[in-house]
Amino acid sequence: MSGDEICLTLPADEAFHGVAHLVLGGLAVRLDLTYEDLQDLELALDALLERSSEDGEVTLLLRVGDGTIHTVVGPFSSLRAELAEDGVGDSLNLKRILVAVCDRVDVEERDGAQWVELTKSVQAEGRVGG
């Protein structure tokens, strides 16, 4: 499944976050990802979906490359400042979550909104009898 792309646009309402999880889980099964990699991707996705505007839409773009998954989520009105914060003491903020579970986190401006791109190196589980 190298080089494939999945694009999903859904209402930003929390009731639809499960649909994004379903797509991500299906991709993880198809790629035979480890459970840890799936958990990392779900944690990052949840951290971003929680910050989406409830009255709009959110788009999730998943690109699969050789050993990596690129996830683009947006649009957001103002995440850049939150991602720049290091946090105080042991506080858990968006930047700490994303940096802990992803290899790279970028924010880009598109059409007056912010989009977050996450890059995660992944490996297949390597099931026996497959």
Short mmCIF file of C-alpha atoms in Angstrom, two decimals:
data_model
loop_
_atom_site.label_atom_id
_atom_site.label_comp_id
_atom_site.label_asym_id
_atom_site.label_seq_id
_atom_site.Cartn_x
_atom_site.Cartn_y
_atom_site.Cartn_z
CA MET A 1 0.00 0.00 0.00
CA SER A 2 2.94 2.31 -0.54
CA GLY A 3 2.16 5.79 -1.87
CA ASP A 4 -1.57 5.63 -1.12
CA GLU A 5 -3.59 8.53 0.21
CA ILE A 6 -6.87 8.72 2.12
CA CYS A 7 -8.73 12.00 2.54
CA LEU A 8 -11.67 12.26 4.94
CA THR A 9 -13.69 15.39 5.64
CA LEU A 10 -16.26 15.18 8.41
CA PRO A 11 -18.14 17.42 10.83
CA ALA A 12 -15.84 18.60 13.60
CA ASP A 13 -18.42 17.59 16.21
CA GLU A 14 -17.04 15.07 18.71
CA ALA A 15 -19.72 12.55 17.72
CA PHE A 16 -17.87 12.03 14.42
CA HIS A 17 -14.38 11.51 15.85
CA GLY A 18 -15.04 7.76 15.91
CA VAL A 19 -15.24 7.78 12.11
CA ALA A 20 -11.68 9.14 11.95
CA HIS A 21 -10.59 6.40 14.37
CA LEU A 22 -12.27 3.77 12.21
CA VAL A 23 -10.38 4.94 9.12
CA LEU A 24 -7.09 5.09 11.01
CA GLY A 25 -7.67 1.64 12.51
CA GLY A 26 -8.51 0.17 9.11
CA LEU A 27 -5.33 1.61 7.68
CA ALA A 28 -3.33 0.20 10.59
CA VAL A 29 -4.76 -3.28 9.98
CA ARG A 30 -4.06 -3.09 6.27
CA LEU A 31 -0.47 -2.00 6.92
CA ASP A 32 -0.06 -4.55 9.73
CA LEU A 33 1.12 -1.82 12.13
CA THR A 34 2.13 -2.54 15.68
CA TYR A 35 -0.40 -1.77 18.37
CA GLU A 36 1.98 0.84 19.81
CA ASP A 37 2.17 2.71 16.48
CA LEU A 38 -1.63 2.70 16.21
CA GLN A 39 -1.95 4.02 19.77
CA ASP A 40 0.53 6.82 19.03
CA LEU A 41 -1.38 7.85 15.90
CA GLU A 42 -4.73 7.77 17.72
CA LEU A 43 -3.37 9.87 20.60
CA ALA A 44 -2.02 12.49 18.19
CA LEU A 45 -5.27 12.51 16.21
CA ASP A 46 -7.39 12.90 19.36
CA ALA A 47 -5.22 15.77 20.61
CA LEU A 48 -5.87 17.63 17.36
CA LEU A 49 -9.55 16.72 16.92
CA GLU A 50 -10.27 18.04 20.42
CA ARG A 51 -9.12 21.45 19.22
CA SER A 52 -11.20 21.60 16.06
CA SER A 53 -14.03 24.09 15.71
CA GLU A 54 -17.27 22.37 16.75
CA ASP A 55 -19.36 24.21 14.15
CA GLY A 56 -17.20 23.48 11.12
CA GLU A 57 -15.57 20.59 9.37
CA VAL A 58 -12.23 18.92 9.88
CA THR A 59 -10.20 17.19 7.19
CA LEU A 60 -7.90 14.26 7.83
CA LEU A 61 -5.42 13.34 5.11
CA LEU A 62 -3.35 10.18 5.54
CA ARG A 63 -0.43 9.51 3.18
CA VAL A 64 1.45 6.25 3.36
CA GLY A 65 5.08 6.18 2.26
CA ASP A 66 7.88 3.70 2.72
CA GLY A 67 7.90 3.16 6.46
CA THR A 68 6.09 6.42 7.26
CA ILE A 69 2.59 7.75 7.68
CA HIS A 70 2.04 11.45 7.05
CA THR A 71 -1.11 12.80 8.65
CA VAL A 72 -2.44 16.25 7.85
CA VAL A 73 -5.29 17.63 9.99
CA GLY A 74 -7.08 20.97 9.68
CA PRO A 75 -8.20 23.62 9.33
CA PHE A 76 -7.52 25.26 12.69
CA SER A 77 -7.82 28.94 13.49
CA SER A 78 -4.95 29.19 15.99
CA LEU A 79 -2.75 26.25 16.93
CA ARG A 80 0.66 27.71 16.14
CA ALA A 81 0.90 29.51 19.51
CA GLU A 82 -0.14 26.39 21.43
CA LEU A 83 2.44 24.30 19.58
CA ALA A 84 5.14 26.85 20.40
CA GLU A 85 4.55 26.53 24.17
CA ASP A 86 6.91 24.23 26.04
CA GLY A 87 4.60 23.91 29.00
CA VAL A 88 5.33 24.46 32.66
CA GLY A 89 6.81 21.72 34.83
CA ASP A 90 5.10 18.42 34.23
CA SER A 91 2.07 19.91 32.48
CA LEU A 92 0.88 18.03 29.43
CA ASN A 93 0.18 20.30 26.48
CA LEU A 94 -0.39 19.78 22.76
CA LYS A 95 3.27 20.18 21.83
CA ARG A 96 4.44 17.60 24.38
CA ILE A 97 1.83 15.09 23.24
CA LEU A 98 2.57 15.42 19.53
CA VAL A 99 6.36 15.49 19.91
CA ALA A 100 6.22 12.38 22.13
CA VAL A 101 4.26 10.26 19.65
CA CYS A 102 5.39 11.60 16.26
CA ASP A 103 8.78 11.98 14.61
CA ARG A 104 7.99 15.36 13.11
CA VAL A 105 5.34 18.05 13.68
CA ASP A 106 4.85 20.97 11.27
CA VAL A 107 2.24 23.72 11.00
CA GLU A 108 1.53 25.33 7.65
CA GLU A 109 -0.78 28.12 6.55
CA ARG A 110 -3.32 27.38 3.82
CA ASP A 111 -6.14 29.69 2.80
CA GLY A 112 -5.94 31.66 6.05
CA ALA A 113 -6.06 28.60 8.30
CA GLN A 114 -3.50 26.41 10.00
CA TRP A 115 -2.95 22.76 9.12
CA VAL A 116 -0.88 20.38 11.22
CA GLU A 117 1.26 17.77 9.49
CA LEU A 118 2.50 14.83 11.52
CA THR A 119 5.10 12.33 10.35
CA LYS A 120 5.37 8.97 12.07
CA SER A 121 7.83 6.20 11.23
CA VAL A 122 6.02 2.88 11.46
CA GLN A 123 6.85 -0.77 11.14
CA ALA A 124 4.76 -3.81 10.34
CA GLU A 125 3.96 -6.29 13.08
CA GLY A 126 5.35 -9.21 11.05
CA ARG A 127 2.77 -11.83 11.93
CA VAL A 128 3.74 -15.47 11.62
CA GLY A 129 1.58 -17.46 9.20
CA GLY A 130 0.26 -14.24 7.80
#
